[in-house]
PDB file of C-alpha atoms in Angstrom:
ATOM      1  CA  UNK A  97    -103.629  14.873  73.579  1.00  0.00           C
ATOM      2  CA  UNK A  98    -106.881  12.953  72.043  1.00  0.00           C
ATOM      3  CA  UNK A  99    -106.593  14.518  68.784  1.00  0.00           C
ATOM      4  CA  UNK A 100    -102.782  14.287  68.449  1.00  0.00           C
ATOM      5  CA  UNK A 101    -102.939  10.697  69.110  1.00  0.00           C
ATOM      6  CA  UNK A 102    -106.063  10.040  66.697  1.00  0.00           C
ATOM      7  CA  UNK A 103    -103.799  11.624  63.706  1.00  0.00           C
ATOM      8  CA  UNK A 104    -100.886   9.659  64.662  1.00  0.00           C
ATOM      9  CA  UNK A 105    -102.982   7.008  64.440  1.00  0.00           C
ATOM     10  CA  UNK A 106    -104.326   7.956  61.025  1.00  0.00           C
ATOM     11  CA  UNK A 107    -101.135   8.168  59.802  1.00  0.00           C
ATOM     12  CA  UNK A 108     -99.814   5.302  61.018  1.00  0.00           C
ATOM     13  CA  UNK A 109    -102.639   3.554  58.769  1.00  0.00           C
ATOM     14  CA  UNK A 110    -101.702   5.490  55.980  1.00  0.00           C
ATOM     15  CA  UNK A 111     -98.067   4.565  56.346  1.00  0.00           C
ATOM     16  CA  UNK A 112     -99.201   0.781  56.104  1.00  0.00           C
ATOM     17  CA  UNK A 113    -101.584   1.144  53.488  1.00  0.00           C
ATOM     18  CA  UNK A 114     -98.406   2.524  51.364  1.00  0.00           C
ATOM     19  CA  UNK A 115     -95.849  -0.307  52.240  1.00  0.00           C
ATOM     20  CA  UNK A 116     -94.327  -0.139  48.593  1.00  0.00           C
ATOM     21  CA  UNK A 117     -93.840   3.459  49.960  1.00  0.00           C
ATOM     22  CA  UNK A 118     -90.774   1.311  51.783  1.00  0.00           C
ATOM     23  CA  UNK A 119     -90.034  -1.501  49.844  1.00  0.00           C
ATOM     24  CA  UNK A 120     -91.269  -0.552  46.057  1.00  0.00           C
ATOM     25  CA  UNK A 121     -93.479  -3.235  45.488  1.00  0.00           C
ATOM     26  CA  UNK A 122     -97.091  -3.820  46.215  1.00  0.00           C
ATOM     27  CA  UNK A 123     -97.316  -7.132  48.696  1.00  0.00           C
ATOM     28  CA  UNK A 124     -97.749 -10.138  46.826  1.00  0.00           C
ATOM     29  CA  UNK A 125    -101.066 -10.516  49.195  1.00  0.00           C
ATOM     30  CA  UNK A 126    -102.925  -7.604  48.056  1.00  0.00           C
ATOM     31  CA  UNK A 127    -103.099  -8.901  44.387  1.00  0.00           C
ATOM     32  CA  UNK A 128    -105.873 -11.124  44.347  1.00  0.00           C
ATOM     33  CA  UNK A 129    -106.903 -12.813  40.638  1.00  0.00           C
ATOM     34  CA  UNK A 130    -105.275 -10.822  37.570  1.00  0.00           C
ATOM     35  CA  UNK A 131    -108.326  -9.155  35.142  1.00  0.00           C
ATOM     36  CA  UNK A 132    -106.273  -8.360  32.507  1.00  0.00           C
ATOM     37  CA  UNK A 133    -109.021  -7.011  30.714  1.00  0.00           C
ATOM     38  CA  UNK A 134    -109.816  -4.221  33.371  1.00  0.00           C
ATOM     39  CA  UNK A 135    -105.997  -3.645  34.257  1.00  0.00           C
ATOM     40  CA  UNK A 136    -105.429  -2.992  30.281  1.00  0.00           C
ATOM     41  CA  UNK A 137    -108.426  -0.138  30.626  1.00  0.00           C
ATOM     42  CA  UNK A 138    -107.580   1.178  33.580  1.00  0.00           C
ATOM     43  CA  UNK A 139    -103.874   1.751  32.170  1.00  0.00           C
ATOM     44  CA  UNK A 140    -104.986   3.264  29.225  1.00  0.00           C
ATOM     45  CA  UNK A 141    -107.003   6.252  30.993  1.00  0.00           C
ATOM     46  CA  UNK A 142    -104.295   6.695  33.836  1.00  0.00           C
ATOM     47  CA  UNK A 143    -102.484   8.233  31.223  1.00  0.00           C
ATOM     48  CA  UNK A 144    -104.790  11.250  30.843  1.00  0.00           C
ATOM     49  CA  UNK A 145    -105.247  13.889  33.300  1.00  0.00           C
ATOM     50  CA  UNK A 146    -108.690  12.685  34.226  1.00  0.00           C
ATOM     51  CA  UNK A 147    -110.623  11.655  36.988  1.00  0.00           C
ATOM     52  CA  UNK A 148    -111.052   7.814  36.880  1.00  0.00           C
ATOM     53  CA  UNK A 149    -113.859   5.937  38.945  1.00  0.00           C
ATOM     54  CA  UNK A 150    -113.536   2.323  39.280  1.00  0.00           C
ATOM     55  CA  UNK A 151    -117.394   0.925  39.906  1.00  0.00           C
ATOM     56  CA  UNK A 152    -118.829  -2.345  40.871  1.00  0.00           C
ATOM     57  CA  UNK A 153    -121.371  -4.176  43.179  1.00  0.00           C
ATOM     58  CA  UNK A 154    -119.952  -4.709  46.913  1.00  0.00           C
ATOM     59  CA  UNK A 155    -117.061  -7.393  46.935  1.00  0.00           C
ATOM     60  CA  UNK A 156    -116.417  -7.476  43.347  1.00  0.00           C
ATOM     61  CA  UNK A 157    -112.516  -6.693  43.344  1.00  0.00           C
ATOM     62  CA  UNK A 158    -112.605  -3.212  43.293  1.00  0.00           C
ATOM     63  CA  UNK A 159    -109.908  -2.430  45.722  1.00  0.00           C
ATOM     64  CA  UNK A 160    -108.194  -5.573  44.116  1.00  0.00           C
ATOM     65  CA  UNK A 161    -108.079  -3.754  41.064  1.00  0.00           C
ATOM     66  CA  UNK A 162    -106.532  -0.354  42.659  1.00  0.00           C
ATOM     67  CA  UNK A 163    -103.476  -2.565  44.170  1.00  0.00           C
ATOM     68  CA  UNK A 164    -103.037  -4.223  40.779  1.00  0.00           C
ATOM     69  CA  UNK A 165    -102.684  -0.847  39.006  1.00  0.00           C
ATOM     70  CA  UNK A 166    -100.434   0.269  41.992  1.00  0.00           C
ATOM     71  CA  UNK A 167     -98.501  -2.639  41.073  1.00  0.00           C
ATOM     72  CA  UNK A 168     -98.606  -1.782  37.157  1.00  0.00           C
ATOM     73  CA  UNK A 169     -97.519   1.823  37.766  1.00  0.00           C
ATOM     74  CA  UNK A 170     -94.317   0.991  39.590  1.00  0.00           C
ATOM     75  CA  UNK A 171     -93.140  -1.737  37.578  1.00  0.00           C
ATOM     76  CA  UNK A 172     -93.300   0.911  34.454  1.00  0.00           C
ATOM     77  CA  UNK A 173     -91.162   3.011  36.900  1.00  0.00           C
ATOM     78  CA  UNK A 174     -92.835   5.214  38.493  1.00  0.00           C
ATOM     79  CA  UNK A 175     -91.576   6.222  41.941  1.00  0.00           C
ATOM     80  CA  UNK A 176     -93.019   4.814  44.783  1.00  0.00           C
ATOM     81  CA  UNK A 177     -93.522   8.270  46.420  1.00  0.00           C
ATOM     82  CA  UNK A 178     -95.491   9.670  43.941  1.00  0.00           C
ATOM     83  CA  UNK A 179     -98.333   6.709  44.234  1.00  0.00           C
ATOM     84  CA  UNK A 180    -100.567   7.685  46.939  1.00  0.00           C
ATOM     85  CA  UNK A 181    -103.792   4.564  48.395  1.00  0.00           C
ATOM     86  CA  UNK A 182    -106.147   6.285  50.571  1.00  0.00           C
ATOM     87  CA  UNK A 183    -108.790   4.185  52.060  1.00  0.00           C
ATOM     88  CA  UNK A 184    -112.144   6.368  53.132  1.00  0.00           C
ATOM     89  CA  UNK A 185    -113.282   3.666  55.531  1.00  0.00           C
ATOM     90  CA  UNK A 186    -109.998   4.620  57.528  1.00  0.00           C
ATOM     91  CA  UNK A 187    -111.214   8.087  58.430  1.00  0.00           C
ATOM     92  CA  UNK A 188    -113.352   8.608  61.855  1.00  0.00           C
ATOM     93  CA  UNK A 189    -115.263  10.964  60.738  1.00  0.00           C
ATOM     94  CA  UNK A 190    -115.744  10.606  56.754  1.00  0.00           C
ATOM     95  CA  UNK A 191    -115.782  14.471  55.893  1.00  0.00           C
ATOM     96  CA  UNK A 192    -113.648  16.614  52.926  1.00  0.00           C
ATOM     97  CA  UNK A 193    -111.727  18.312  55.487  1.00  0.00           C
ATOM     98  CA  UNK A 194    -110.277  14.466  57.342  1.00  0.00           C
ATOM     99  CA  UNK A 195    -109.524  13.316  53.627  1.00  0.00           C
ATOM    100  CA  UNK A 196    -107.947  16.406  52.381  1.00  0.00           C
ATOM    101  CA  UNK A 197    -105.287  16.208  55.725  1.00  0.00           C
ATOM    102  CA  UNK A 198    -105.126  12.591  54.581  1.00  0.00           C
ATOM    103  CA  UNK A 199    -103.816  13.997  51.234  1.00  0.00           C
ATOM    104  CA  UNK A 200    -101.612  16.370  53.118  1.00  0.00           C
ATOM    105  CA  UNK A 201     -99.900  13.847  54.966  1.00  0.00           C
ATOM    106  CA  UNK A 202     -98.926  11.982  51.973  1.00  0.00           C
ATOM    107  CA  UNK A 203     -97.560  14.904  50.267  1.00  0.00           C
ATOM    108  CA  UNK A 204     -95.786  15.782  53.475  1.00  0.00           C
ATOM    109  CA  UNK A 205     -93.980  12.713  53.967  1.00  0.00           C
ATOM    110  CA  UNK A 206     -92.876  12.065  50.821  1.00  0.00           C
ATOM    111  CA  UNK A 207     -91.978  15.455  49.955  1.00  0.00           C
ATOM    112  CA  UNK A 208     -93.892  15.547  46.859  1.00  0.00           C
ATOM    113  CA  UNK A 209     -96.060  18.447  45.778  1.00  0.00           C
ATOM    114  CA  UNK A 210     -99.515  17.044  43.718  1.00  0.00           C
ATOM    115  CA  UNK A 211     -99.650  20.273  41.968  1.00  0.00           C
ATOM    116  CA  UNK A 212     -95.657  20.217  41.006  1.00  0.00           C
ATOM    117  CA  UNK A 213     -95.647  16.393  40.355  1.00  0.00           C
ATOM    118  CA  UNK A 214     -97.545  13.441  38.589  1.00  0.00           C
ATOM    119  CA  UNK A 215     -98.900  11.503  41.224  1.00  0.00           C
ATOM    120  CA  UNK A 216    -101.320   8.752  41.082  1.00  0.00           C
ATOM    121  CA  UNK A 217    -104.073   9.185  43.987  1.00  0.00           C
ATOM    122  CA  UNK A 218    -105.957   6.272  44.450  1.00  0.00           C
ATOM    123  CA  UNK A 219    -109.286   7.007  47.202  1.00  0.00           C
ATOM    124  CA  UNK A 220    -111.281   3.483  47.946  1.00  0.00           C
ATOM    125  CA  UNK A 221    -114.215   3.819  49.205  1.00  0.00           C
ATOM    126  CA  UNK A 222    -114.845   7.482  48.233  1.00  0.00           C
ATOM    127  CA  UNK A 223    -118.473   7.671  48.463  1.00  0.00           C
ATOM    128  CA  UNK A 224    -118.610   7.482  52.351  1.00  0.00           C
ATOM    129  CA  UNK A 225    -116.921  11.262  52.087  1.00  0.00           C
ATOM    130  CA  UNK A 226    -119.202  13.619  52.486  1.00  0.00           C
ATOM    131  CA  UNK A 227    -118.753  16.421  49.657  1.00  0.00           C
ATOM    132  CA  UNK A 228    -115.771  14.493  47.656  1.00  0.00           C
ATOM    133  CA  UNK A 229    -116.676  15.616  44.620  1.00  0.00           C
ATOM    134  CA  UNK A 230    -115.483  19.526  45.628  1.00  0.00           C
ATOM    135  CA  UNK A 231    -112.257  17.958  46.698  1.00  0.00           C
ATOM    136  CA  UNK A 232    -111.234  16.046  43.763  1.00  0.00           C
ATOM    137  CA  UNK A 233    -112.449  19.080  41.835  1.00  0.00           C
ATOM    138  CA  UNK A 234    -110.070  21.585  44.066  1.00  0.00           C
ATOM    139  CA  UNK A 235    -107.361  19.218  43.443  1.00  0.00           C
ATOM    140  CA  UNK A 236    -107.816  18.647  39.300  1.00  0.00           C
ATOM    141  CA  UNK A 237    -108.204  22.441  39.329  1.00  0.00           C
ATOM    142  CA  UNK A 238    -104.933  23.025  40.657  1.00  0.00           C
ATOM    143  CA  UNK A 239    -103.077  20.234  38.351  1.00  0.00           C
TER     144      UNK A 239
END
């Protein structure tokens, strides 16, 4: 019974760290000070099929950033389902294995597949995973 409710409780967190999941938009709260500059970058290389790793000193608008390219993504149209935010600090126990069910989850509820779809994954806070790099590579491999 521990375990089940810990999960529901992870994702219940993911389910409200997704709101525009819901209502399509990104809350107006969540996007801080525009940097056009950065936005306009980070645009540019979400168009490949690469990895993209937003850096920065502690406090500096990083996660800022992610919402406003959230927010960028679905007003060019993209659906709301196929936009997943992931926050690392969430997990208990910050291992491959809690984020990849993380990942599961989101596929599950929205009924999208990231090998069959283009979906936007965005992972703040990444570094507290242990062995993240194999994931992201397991999941690039696959498409």
């Amino acid at each position: 019974l521990k375990k089940a409710h810990i999960i529901m409780v992870y994702e219940q967190s993911i389910i409200e760290r997704n709101p525009w999941w819901v209502t399509g938009k990104v809350p107006e709260a969540l996007h801080g000070i525009r940097r056009t500059e950065y936005l306009e970058n980070i645009d540019r290389r979400l168009k490949d099929r690469k990895i993209l790793a937003v850096l920065g000193i502690r406090r500096s608008g990083k996660s800022t950033l992610l919402y406003q390219s959230i927010s960028q993504l679905l007003a060019s149209g993209v659906n709301p389902r196929n936009i997943f935010y992931i926050n690392a600090d969430d997990l208990r126990k910050p291992a491959r294995e809690n984020l990849e069910r993380e990942l599961d989850f989101c596929q599950q509820k929205n009924m999208i597949s990231l090998k069959d779809e283009k979906t936007y994954v965005f992972i703040d806070e990444i570094q507290n995973v242990r062995e993240w790099q194999l994931l992201l590579n397991k999941y690039y491999d696959l498409k």
